[in-house]
């Protein structure tokens, strides 16, 4: 008989109570506060409003926005691995790891539908063995997963071996979604008698962030006192209709747990409040982020770790362009392009493009200095403006731009190559930085690499500009995380690549000397033209259209920055309005276009 707890968790609530729960979970998962009508706002107590704003600030650590992990997905690989590791760490902390004889994992919604293509099963099993995304040898995951499948042995927390039947103990619920979030999973452990020891539900909400309830454990298995912040003992005779208290918490992995609330920070909850803080404090956006980060760690450590984040980004570019593998993993048989493009670019621009744009002389046209202009101008001065056919012939003797040159725009090629390299490495399961997700991991590194290689004044400026770039990008990412979501399962790809484009546009504007108003404008432009972007990867692989989409987003980010830099910072559409629009678009978007591989390219691209 299924434990009563599970039945209670899956009981169907009334429509009103479900709506209340969903709104509650939206506040916790994305820290988004739904708009309040003027009437309700007028009657709400002032203290409650102030308290709500204080709790729902957007500030998180830059090292949570940019976390090191493995591909191919932050929500389907990094998050589930962290969730599984949380489960075994809590089991170890309460002393019942050795009582575990069986573990069952249930995947729901998007985690079930695209989990295999995203590497979710292997990630969860590695997490149950005690591995973390930051430290695991990514290349070892496929072989270790295969070993578990073949031998049916799982080494829980790296210390306790149990029987694990992959087909029986890992269940995919393709047609079920937990009400809190599309990326839901449940882990349950049992003793040798088959009795349930404990269970917990986890929600991977994008960018490697994980939400979970308190682990529920039968009291007889607790070897240490139950902590109200981590464990809720199961009541043996709990009623199936008893509502379960909402204790879901977000795991912020890089924040010191003793500093659970910032006490001396510069809080902001949307773009306007961030601009206000910058104005009041006479700071740039990067300086505000840096000041907030000092609440958790020393300045030297902040700089060192931020440079470490960039080093991993840069290394992922290097790994991508130096790969000797011709094809990416998976049934789609997609070729790697970054190494080939890199080799072409390194041949040298002149040889590579075959530049020779000098026009040949034309005997029918006066070549005196006064008349060395366009052929059409010369013909007009002679009163002989040609017909269309004659006009074409008039240009025939001009040296044509070589066909090879027409195919290549060096600056765009470099940017695209950087982005392709990172996302090809991610698709192969390599180590990347969530920026803000793995599926969008190539956009920000590509733009920053382009700036450092082609624009940065000198090596002496590089460290300062890297810090400013990443701090600014992180601030914009925080706004999207609070005001909407960075999960494709909630927002479609606008929540991943669209957000990355916006972050990169803002950061590029900042290092180019833009004002905070221009930075906000660039971020708005970057998202405005990614609204409605769907997530429909064939076979659930983070390959099509993800890899190319990052290259286009990187180019679009620089274009957005240039538009903003050529203005004065004033604009009709604000970043807050675009974030609200993105969120509403994501809510209205059909679920089959949100990381389920049930529509779009996923059903129209044949699999070889």
mmCIF file of N, CA, C and O in Angstrom, residues 257-350:
data_model
loop_
_atom_site.group_PDB
_atom_site.id
_atom_site.type_symbol
_atom_site.label_atom_id
_atom_site.label_comp_id
_atom_site.label_asym_id
_atom_site.label_seq_id
_atom_site.Cartn_x
_atom_site.Cartn_y
_atom_site.Cartn_z
ATOM 1 N N UNK A 257 25.023 30.231 5.071
ATOM 2 C CA UNK A 257 23.701 30.012 5.644
ATOM 3 C C UNK A 257 23.453 30.816 6.912
ATOM 4 O O UNK A 257 22.326 31.109 7.249
ATOM 5 N N UNK A 258 24.514 31.185 7.621
ATOM 6 C CA UNK A 258 24.293 31.955 8.843
ATOM 7 C C UNK A 258 23.857 33.382 8.539
ATOM 8 O O UNK A 258 23.289 34.055 9.375
ATOM 9 N N UNK A 259 24.127 33.851 7.319
ATOM 10 C CA UNK A 259 23.683 35.181 6.905
ATOM 11 C C UNK A 259 22.466 35.024 6.006
ATOM 12 O O UNK A 259 22.480 35.361 4.836
ATOM 13 N N UNK A 260 21.392 34.476 6.574
ATOM 14 C CA UNK A 260 20.232 34.143 5.761
ATOM 15 C C UNK A 260 19.533 35.379 5.221
ATOM 16 O O UNK A 260 18.862 35.318 4.214
ATOM 17 N N UNK A 261 19.675 36.500 5.909
ATOM 18 C CA UNK A 261 19.079 37.749 5.425
ATOM 19 C C UNK A 261 20.156 38.842 5.459
ATOM 20 O O UNK A 261 20.869 38.993 6.437
ATOM 21 N N UNK A 262 20.225 39.574 4.392
ATOM 22 C CA UNK A 262 21.193 40.662 4.346
ATOM 23 C C UNK A 262 20.805 41.740 5.353
ATOM 24 O O UNK A 262 19.646 42.124 5.457
ATOM 25 N N UNK A 263 21.785 42.222 6.081
ATOM 26 C CA UNK A 263 21.497 43.231 7.103
ATOM 27 C C UNK A 263 22.039 44.609 6.742
ATOM 28 O O UNK A 263 21.611 45.603 7.292
ATOM 29 N N UNK A 264 22.983 44.664 5.847
ATOM 30 C CA UNK A 264 23.595 45.948 5.501
ATOM 31 C C UNK A 264 23.825 45.979 4.001
ATOM 32 O O UNK A 264 24.950 45.991 3.528
ATOM 33 N N UNK A 265 22.743 45.935 3.242
ATOM 34 C CA UNK A 265 22.890 45.835 1.801
ATOM 35 C C UNK A 265 22.159 46.969 1.104
ATOM 36 O O UNK A 265 21.561 47.828 1.737
ATOM 37 N N UNK A 266 22.212 46.908 -0.207
ATOM 38 C CA UNK A 266 21.506 47.866 -1.053
ATOM 39 C C UNK A 266 20.463 47.075 -1.832
ATOM 40 O O UNK A 266 20.703 46.634 -2.948
ATOM 41 N N UNK A 267 19.297 46.856 -1.238
ATOM 42 C CA UNK A 267 18.308 45.974 -1.874
ATOM 43 C C UNK A 267 17.619 46.642 -3.057
ATOM 44 O O UNK A 267 17.451 47.854 -3.105
ATOM 45 N N UNK A 268 17.236 45.838 -4.006
ATOM 46 C CA UNK A 268 16.415 46.300 -5.128
ATOM 47 C C UNK A 268 15.506 45.151 -5.517
ATOM 48 O O UNK A 268 15.844 43.977 -5.345
ATOM 49 N N UNK A 269 14.324 45.474 -6.031
ATOM 50 C CA UNK A 269 13.372 44.433 -6.391
ATOM 51 C C UNK A 269 12.946 44.505 -7.840
ATOM 52 O O UNK A 269 12.333 43.587 -8.348
ATOM 53 N N UNK A 270 13.250 45.595 -8.515
ATOM 54 C CA UNK A 270 13.003 45.694 -9.952
ATOM 55 C C UNK A 270 14.009 46.666 -10.553
ATOM 56 O O UNK A 270 14.866 47.218 -9.842
ATOM 57 N N UNK A 271 13.917 46.882 -11.872
ATOM 58 C CA UNK A 271 14.906 47.719 -12.545
ATOM 59 C C UNK A 271 14.864 49.165 -12.055
ATOM 60 O O UNK A 271 15.902 49.805 -11.883
ATOM 61 N N UNK A 272 13.663 49.684 -11.840
ATOM 62 C CA UNK A 272 13.548 51.071 -11.404
ATOM 63 C C UNK A 272 14.180 51.272 -10.034
ATOM 64 O O UNK A 272 14.891 52.252 -9.796
ATOM 65 N N UNK A 273 13.927 50.334 -9.117
ATOM 66 C CA UNK A 273 14.527 50.478 -7.788
ATOM 67 C C UNK A 273 16.047 50.329 -7.860
ATOM 68 O O UNK A 273 16.776 50.963 -7.087
ATOM 69 N N UNK A 274 16.537 49.526 -8.794
ATOM 70 C CA UNK A 274 17.985 49.410 -8.982
ATOM 71 C C UNK A 274 18.564 50.729 -9.490
ATOM 72 O O UNK A 274 19.607 51.195 -8.991
ATOM 73 N N UNK A 275 17.900 51.357 -10.440
ATOM 74 C CA UNK A 275 18.352 52.667 -10.932
ATOM 75 C C UNK A 275 18.304 53.707 -9.817
ATOM 76 O O UNK A 275 19.206 54.558 -9.710
ATOM 77 N N UNK A 276 17.283 53.639 -8.985
ATOM 78 C CA UNK A 276 17.170 54.589 -7.869
ATOM 79 C C UNK A 276 18.333 54.420 -6.894
ATOM 80 O O UNK A 276 18.894 55.415 -6.404
ATOM 81 N N UNK A 277 18.687 53.169 -6.601
ATOM 82 C CA UNK A 277 19.818 52.910 -5.706
ATOM 83 C C UNK A 277 21.106 53.483 -6.311
ATOM 84 O O UNK A 277 21.903 54.120 -5.610
ATOM 85 N N UNK A 278 21.292 53.262 -7.595
ATOM 86 C CA UNK A 278 22.499 53.780 -8.260
ATOM 87 C C UNK A 278 22.561 55.301 -8.165
ATOM 88 O O UNK A 278 23.629 55.883 -7.909
ATOM 89 N N UNK A 279 21.423 55.949 -8.364
ATOM 90 C CA UNK A 279 21.377 57.410 -8.303
ATOM 91 C C UNK A 279 21.639 57.921 -6.892
ATOM 92 O O UNK A 279 22.444 58.839 -6.679
ATOM 93 N N UNK A 280 20.973 57.291 -5.916
ATOM 94 C CA UNK A 280 21.110 57.732 -4.526
ATOM 95 C C UNK A 280 22.510 57.500 -3.983
ATOM 96 O O UNK A 280 23.040 58.318 -3.220
ATOM 97 N N UNK A 281 23.126 56.396 -4.363
ATOM 98 C CA UNK A 281 24.430 56.030 -3.827
ATOM 99 C C UNK A 281 25.589 56.478 -4.723
ATOM 100 O O UNK A 281 26.750 56.266 -4.372
ATOM 101 N N UNK A 282 25.251 57.070 -5.886
ATOM 102 C CA UNK A 282 26.278 57.490 -6.853
ATOM 103 C C UNK A 282 27.162 56.297 -7.226
ATOM 104 O O UNK A 282 28.402 56.373 -7.221
ATOM 105 N N UNK A 283 26.512 55.197 -7.547
ATOM 106 C CA UNK A 283 27.208 53.965 -7.901
ATOM 107 C C UNK A 283 26.770 53.485 -9.278
ATOM 108 O O UNK A 283 25.692 53.825 -9.768
ATOM 109 N N UNK A 284 27.614 52.670 -9.890
ATOM 110 C CA UNK A 284 27.203 51.939 -11.077
ATOM 111 C C UNK A 284 26.461 50.681 -10.630
ATOM 112 O O UNK A 284 26.474 50.313 -9.450
ATOM 113 N N UNK A 285 25.837 50.006 -11.567
ATOM 114 C CA UNK A 285 25.140 48.759 -11.243
ATOM 115 C C UNK A 285 26.129 47.725 -10.722
ATOM 116 O O UNK A 285 25.841 47.002 -9.749
ATOM 117 N N UNK A 286 27.300 47.665 -11.325
ATOM 118 C CA UNK A 286 28.320 46.710 -10.884
ATOM 119 C C UNK A 286 28.746 46.987 -9.447
ATOM 120 O O UNK A 286 28.967 46.057 -8.657
ATOM 121 N N UNK A 287 28.860 48.252 -9.099
ATOM 122 C CA UNK A 287 29.270 48.601 -7.735
ATOM 123 C C UNK A 287 28.205 48.208 -6.712
ATOM 124 O O UNK A 287 28.534 47.784 -5.595
ATOM 125 N N UNK A 288 26.933 48.319 -7.080
ATOM 126 C CA UNK A 288 25.856 47.900 -6.180
ATOM 127 C C UNK A 288 25.941 46.396 -5.929
ATOM 128 O O UNK A 288 25.839 45.925 -4.792
ATOM 129 N N UNK A 289 26.142 45.627 -6.993
ATOM 130 C CA UNK A 289 26.251 44.172 -6.856
ATOM 131 C C UNK A 289 27.459 43.802 -6.005
ATOM 132 O O UNK A 289 27.386 42.934 -5.122
ATOM 133 N N UNK A 290 28.573 44.477 -6.234
ATOM 134 C CA UNK A 290 29.785 44.199 -5.467
ATOM 135 C C UNK A 290 29.571 44.514 -3.986
ATOM 136 O O UNK A 290 29.967 43.738 -3.101
ATOM 137 N N UNK A 291 28.929 45.639 -3.709
ATOM 138 C CA UNK A 291 28.665 46.018 -2.326
ATOM 139 C C UNK A 291 27.793 44.978 -1.635
ATOM 140 O O UNK A 291 28.035 44.611 -0.474
ATOM 141 N N UNK A 292 26.785 44.489 -2.316
ATOM 142 C CA UNK A 292 25.929 43.453 -1.732
ATOM 143 C C UNK A 292 26.691 42.150 -1.515
ATOM 144 O O UNK A 292 26.463 41.452 -0.528
ATOM 145 N N UNK A 293 27.577 41.833 -2.420
ATOM 146 C CA UNK A 293 28.344 40.584 -2.295
ATOM 147 C C UNK A 293 29.252 40.614 -1.078
ATOM 148 O O UNK A 293 29.571 39.557 -0.501
ATOM 149 N N UNK A 294 29.659 41.804 -0.662
ATOM 150 C CA UNK A 294 30.527 41.934 0.515
ATOM 151 C C UNK A 294 29.825 41.523 1.799
ATOM 152 O O UNK A 294 30.481 41.374 2.839
ATOM 153 N N UNK A 295 28.503 41.345 1.743
ATOM 154 C CA UNK A 295 27.790 40.868 2.931
ATOM 155 C C UNK A 295 28.099 39.406 3.221
ATOM 156 O O UNK A 295 27.886 38.933 4.337
ATOM 157 N N UNK A 296 28.589 38.702 2.218
ATOM 158 C CA UNK A 296 28.820 37.268 2.366
ATOM 159 C C UNK A 296 30.296 36.885 2.388
ATOM 160 O O UNK A 296 30.660 35.839 2.924
ATOM 161 N N UNK A 297 31.142 37.693 1.786
ATOM 162 C CA UNK A 297 32.562 37.318 1.701
ATOM 163 C C UNK A 297 33.431 38.553 1.518
ATOM 164 O O UNK A 297 32.933 39.620 1.154
ATOM 165 N N UNK A 298 34.716 38.389 1.764
ATOM 166 C CA UNK A 298 35.663 39.498 1.668
ATOM 167 C C UNK A 298 35.866 39.923 0.215
ATOM 168 O O UNK A 298 35.677 39.132 -0.720
ATOM 169 N N UNK A 299 36.294 41.181 0.046
ATOM 170 C CA UNK A 299 36.469 41.733 -1.299
ATOM 171 C C UNK A 299 37.445 40.915 -2.120
ATOM 172 O O UNK A 299 37.219 40.648 -3.309
ATOM 173 N N UNK A 300 38.548 40.502 -1.501
ATOM 174 C CA UNK A 300 39.538 39.717 -2.230
ATOM 175 C C UNK A 300 38.977 38.407 -2.728
ATOM 176 O O UNK A 300 39.266 37.978 -3.861
ATOM 177 N N UNK A 301 38.157 37.772 -1.907
ATOM 178 C CA UNK A 301 37.561 36.500 -2.312
ATOM 179 C C UNK A 301 36.542 36.710 -3.430
ATOM 180 O O UNK A 301 36.444 35.891 -4.358
ATOM 181 N N UNK A 302 35.786 37.804 -3.345
ATOM 182 C CA UNK A 302 34.815 38.095 -4.396
ATOM 183 C C UNK A 302 35.520 38.237 -5.746
ATOM 184 O O UNK A 302 35.102 37.644 -6.751
ATOM 185 N N UNK A 303 36.585 39.014 -5.760
ATOM 186 C CA UNK A 303 37.318 39.217 -7.017
ATOM 187 C C UNK A 303 37.931 37.919 -7.515
ATOM 188 O O UNK A 303 37.857 37.599 -8.712
ATOM 189 N N UNK A 304 38.524 37.163 -6.603
ATOM 190 C CA UNK A 304 39.178 35.912 -6.994
ATOM 191 C C UNK A 304 38.170 34.921 -7.570
ATOM 192 O O UNK A 304 38.415 34.295 -8.609
ATOM 193 N N UNK A 305 37.041 34.790 -6.902
ATOM 194 C CA UNK A 305 36.050 33.826 -7.364
ATOM 195 C C UNK A 305 35.387 34.276 -8.663
ATOM 196 O O UNK A 305 35.042 33.451 -9.519
ATOM 197 N N UNK A 306 35.218 35.589 -8.820
ATOM 198 C CA UNK A 306 34.642 36.085 -10.076
ATOM 199 C C UNK A 306 35.589 35.830 -11.235
ATOM 200 O O UNK A 306 35.155 35.420 -12.326
ATOM 201 N N UNK A 307 36.863 36.058 -11.016
ATOM 202 C CA UNK A 307 37.842 35.746 -12.058
ATOM 203 C C UNK A 307 37.867 34.244 -12.333
ATOM 204 O O UNK A 307 38.083 33.808 -13.468
ATOM 205 N N UNK A 308 37.623 33.446 -11.295
ATOM 206 C CA UNK A 308 37.541 32.007 -11.487
ATOM 207 C C UNK A 308 36.367 31.624 -12.367
ATOM 208 O O UNK A 308 36.467 30.701 -13.197
ATOM 209 N N UNK A 309 35.240 32.333 -12.191
ATOM 210 C CA UNK A 309 34.079 32.094 -13.056
ATOM 211 C C UNK A 309 34.437 32.397 -14.505
ATOM 212 O O UNK A 309 34.116 31.625 -15.420
ATOM 213 N N UNK A 310 35.116 33.528 -14.726
ATOM 214 C CA UNK A 310 35.504 33.866 -16.095
ATOM 215 C C UNK A 310 36.488 32.833 -16.645
ATOM 216 O O UNK A 310 36.409 32.459 -17.822
ATOM 217 N N UNK A 311 37.394 32.356 -15.829
ATOM 218 C CA UNK A 311 38.362 31.368 -16.312
ATOM 219 C C UNK A 311 37.669 30.099 -16.796
ATOM 220 O O UNK A 311 38.077 29.493 -17.791
ATOM 221 N N UNK A 312 36.616 29.675 -16.092
ATOM 222 C CA UNK A 312 35.867 28.496 -16.534
ATOM 223 C C UNK A 312 35.133 28.796 -17.839
ATOM 224 O O UNK A 312 35.093 27.962 -18.753
ATOM 225 N N UNK A 313 34.553 30.000 -17.942
ATOM 226 C CA UNK A 313 33.911 30.394 -19.201
ATOM 227 C C UNK A 313 34.907 30.359 -20.354
ATOM 228 O O UNK A 313 34.635 29.806 -21.432
ATOM 229 N N UNK A 314 36.066 30.966 -20.113
ATOM 230 C CA UNK A 314 37.092 31.029 -21.155
ATOM 231 C C UNK A 314 37.580 29.631 -21.524
ATOM 232 O O UNK A 314 37.805 29.326 -22.700
ATOM 233 N N UNK A 315 37.741 28.777 -20.526
ATOM 234 C CA UNK A 315 38.205 27.420 -20.789
ATOM 235 C C UNK A 315 37.167 26.634 -21.583
ATOM 236 O O UNK A 315 37.524 25.799 -22.425
ATOM 237 N N UNK A 316 35.889 26.907 -21.335
ATOM 238 C CA UNK A 316 34.858 26.213 -22.107
ATOM 239 C C UNK A 316 34.918 26.612 -23.580
ATOM 240 O O UNK A 316 34.633 25.791 -24.464
ATOM 241 N N UNK A 317 35.303 27.864 -23.844
ATOM 242 C CA UNK A 317 35.518 28.278 -25.239
ATOM 243 C C UNK A 317 36.686 27.515 -25.831
ATOM 244 O O UNK A 317 36.613 26.970 -26.940
ATOM 245 N N UNK A 318 37.786 27.444 -25.068
ATOM 246 C CA UNK A 318 38.969 26.743 -25.553
ATOM 247 C C UNK A 318 38.680 25.261 -25.793
ATOM 248 O O UNK A 318 39.124 24.673 -26.789
ATOM 249 N N UNK A 319 37.941 24.659 -24.862
ATOM 250 C CA UNK A 319 37.606 23.241 -25.021
ATOM 251 C C UNK A 319 36.745 23.015 -26.253
ATOM 252 O O UNK A 319 36.903 22.018 -26.968
ATOM 253 N N UNK A 320 35.833 23.947 -26.500
ATOM 254 C CA UNK A 320 34.948 23.805 -27.646
ATOM 255 C C UNK A 320 35.668 23.924 -28.972
ATOM 256 O O UNK A 320 35.378 23.171 -29.913
ATOM 257 N N UNK A 321 36.617 24.859 -29.069
ATOM 258 C CA UNK A 321 37.294 25.056 -30.354
ATOM 259 C C UNK A 321 38.419 24.049 -30.586
ATOM 260 O O UNK A 321 38.877 23.871 -31.719
ATOM 261 N N UNK A 322 38.852 23.379 -29.520
ATOM 262 C CA UNK A 322 39.953 22.412 -29.675
ATOM 263 C C UNK A 322 39.471 20.971 -29.727
ATOM 264 O O UNK A 322 40.279 20.050 -29.836
ATOM 265 N N UNK A 323 38.166 20.766 -29.666
ATOM 266 C CA UNK A 323 37.643 19.399 -29.682
ATOM 267 C C UNK A 323 37.968 18.707 -30.996
ATOM 268 O O UNK A 323 37.887 19.302 -32.076
ATOM 269 N N UNK A 324 38.304 17.433 -30.896
ATOM 270 C CA UNK A 324 38.586 16.630 -32.087
ATOM 271 C C UNK A 324 37.402 15.740 -32.469
ATOM 272 O O UNK A 324 37.491 14.953 -33.416
ATOM 273 N N UNK A 325 36.318 15.845 -31.701
ATOM 274 C CA UNK A 325 35.130 15.058 -32.015
ATOM 275 C C UNK A 325 34.364 15.723 -33.158
ATOM 276 O O UNK A 325 34.105 16.921 -33.133
ATOM 277 N N UNK A 326 33.999 14.930 -34.147
ATOM 278 C CA UNK A 326 33.320 15.491 -35.313
ATOM 279 C C UNK A 326 31.840 15.746 -35.031
ATOM 280 O O UNK A 326 31.277 16.743 -35.489
ATOM 281 N N UNK A 327 31.219 14.850 -34.262
ATOM 282 C CA UNK A 327 29.791 14.948 -34.009
ATOM 283 C C UNK A 327 29.501 15.128 -32.522
ATOM 284 O O UNK A 327 30.246 14.649 -31.663
ATOM 285 N N UNK A 328 28.401 15.795 -32.244
ATOM 286 C CA UNK A 328 27.919 15.920 -30.876
ATOM 287 C C UNK A 328 27.165 14.656 -30.483
ATOM 288 O O UNK A 328 26.646 13.946 -31.354
ATOM 289 N N UNK A 329 27.068 14.342 -29.200
ATOM 290 C CA UNK A 329 26.350 13.141 -28.771
ATOM 291 C C UNK A 329 24.866 13.208 -29.146
ATOM 292 O O UNK A 329 24.287 14.283 -29.264
ATOM 293 N N UNK A 330 24.267 12.033 -29.325
ATOM 294 C CA UNK A 330 22.835 11.971 -29.589
ATOM 295 C C UNK A 330 22.488 11.517 -30.987
ATOM 296 O O UNK A 330 23.340 11.468 -31.884
ATOM 297 N N UNK A 331 21.216 11.208 -31.178
ATOM 298 C CA UNK A 331 20.737 10.655 -32.440
ATOM 299 C C UNK A 331 20.688 11.679 -33.578
ATOM 300 O O UNK A 331 20.571 11.298 -34.737
ATOM 301 N N UNK A 332 20.743 12.954 -33.254
ATOM 302 C CA UNK A 332 20.602 13.971 -34.301
ATOM 303 C C UNK A 332 21.807 14.044 -35.230
ATOM 304 O O UNK A 332 21.720 14.583 -36.330
ATOM 305 N N UNK A 333 22.949 13.557 -34.778
ATOM 306 C CA UNK A 333 24.173 13.550 -35.589
ATOM 307 C C UNK A 333 24.532 14.955 -36.088
ATOM 308 O O UNK A 333 24.786 15.173 -37.279
ATOM 309 N N UNK A 334 24.551 15.902 -35.169
ATOM 310 C CA UNK A 334 24.913 17.282 -35.503
ATOM 311 C C UNK A 334 26.421 17.443 -35.402
ATOM 312 O O UNK A 334 27.035 17.036 -34.416
ATOM 313 N N UNK A 335 27.012 18.032 -36.433
ATOM 314 C CA UNK A 335 28.458 18.236 -36.450
ATOM 315 C C UNK A 335 28.857 19.430 -35.590
ATOM 316 O O UNK A 335 28.143 20.425 -35.520
ATOM 317 N N UNK A 336 30.012 19.326 -34.970
ATOM 318 C CA UNK A 336 30.608 20.490 -34.310
ATOM 319 C C UNK A 336 31.100 21.458 -35.377
ATOM 320 O O UNK A 336 31.716 21.049 -36.361
ATOM 321 N N UNK A 337 30.857 22.737 -35.160
ATOM 322 C CA UNK A 337 31.282 23.751 -36.123
ATOM 323 C C UNK A 337 32.333 24.701 -35.578
ATOM 324 O O UNK A 337 33.062 25.331 -36.341
ATOM 325 N N UNK A 338 32.409 24.848 -34.265
ATOM 326 C CA UNK A 338 33.348 25.807 -33.694
ATOM 327 C C UNK A 338 34.800 25.526 -34.082
ATOM 328 O O UNK A 338 35.527 26.460 -34.446
ATOM 329 N N UNK A 339 35.288 24.271 -34.026
ATOM 330 C CA UNK A 339 36.699 24.037 -34.403
ATOM 331 C C UNK A 339 36.990 24.419 -35.849
ATOM 332 O O UNK A 339 38.049 24.989 -36.144
ATOM 333 N N UNK A 340 36.060 24.118 -36.750
ATOM 334 C CA UNK A 340 36.268 24.441 -38.169
ATOM 335 C C UNK A 340 36.282 25.947 -38.372
ATOM 336 O O UNK A 340 37.158 26.494 -39.076
ATOM 337 N N UNK A 341 35.336 26.643 -37.769
ATOM 338 C CA UNK A 341 35.279 28.099 -37.912
ATOM 339 C C UNK A 341 36.517 28.750 -37.302
ATOM 340 O O UNK A 341 37.065 29.716 -37.857
ATOM 341 N N UNK A 342 36.962 28.228 -36.167
ATOM 342 C CA UNK A 342 38.164 28.777 -35.529
ATOM 343 C C UNK A 342 39.379 28.643 -36.447
ATOM 344 O O UNK A 342 40.167 29.595 -36.607
ATOM 345 N N UNK A 343 39.542 27.487 -37.060
ATOM 346 C CA UNK A 343 40.693 27.281 -37.946
ATOM 347 C C UNK A 343 40.638 28.218 -39.143
ATOM 348 O O UNK A 343 41.681 28.725 -39.601
ATOM 349 N N UNK A 344 39.451 28.478 -39.666
ATOM 350 C CA UNK A 344 39.317 29.420 -40.780
ATOM 351 C C UNK A 344 39.708 30.825 -40.349
ATOM 352 O O UNK A 344 40.432 31.533 -41.054
ATOM 353 N N UNK A 345 39.232 31.232 -39.192
ATOM 354 C CA UNK A 345 39.515 32.583 -38.719
ATOM 355 C C UNK A 345 40.999 32.779 -38.429
ATOM 356 O O UNK A 345 41.535 33.878 -38.606
ATOM 357 N N UNK A 346 41.669 31.741 -37.985
ATOM 358 C CA UNK A 346 43.082 31.857 -37.625
ATOM 359 C C UNK A 346 44.010 31.879 -38.826
ATOM 360 O O UNK A 346 45.201 32.090 -38.677
ATOM 361 N N UNK A 347 43.489 31.649 -40.002
ATOM 362 C CA UNK A 347 44.349 31.707 -41.190
ATOM 363 C C UNK A 347 44.775 33.131 -41.513
ATOM 364 O O UNK A 347 45.676 33.348 -42.321
ATOM 365 N N UNK A 348 44.098 34.087 -40.919
ATOM 366 C CA UNK A 348 44.427 35.489 -41.211
ATOM 367 C C UNK A 348 43.355 36.078 -42.099
ATOM 368 O O UNK A 348 42.907 35.448 -43.058
ATOM 369 N N UNK A 349 42.960 37.300 -41.783
ATOM 370 C CA UNK A 349 41.835 37.901 -42.482
ATOM 371 C C UNK A 349 42.100 38.107 -43.976
ATOM 372 O O UNK A 349 41.250 37.846 -44.810
ATOM 373 N N UNK A 350 43.267 38.566 -44.334
ATOM 374 C CA UNK A 350 43.527 38.873 -45.748
ATOM 375 C C UNK A 350 43.485 37.607 -46.592
ATOM 376 O O UNK A 350 42.800 37.545 -47.619
#
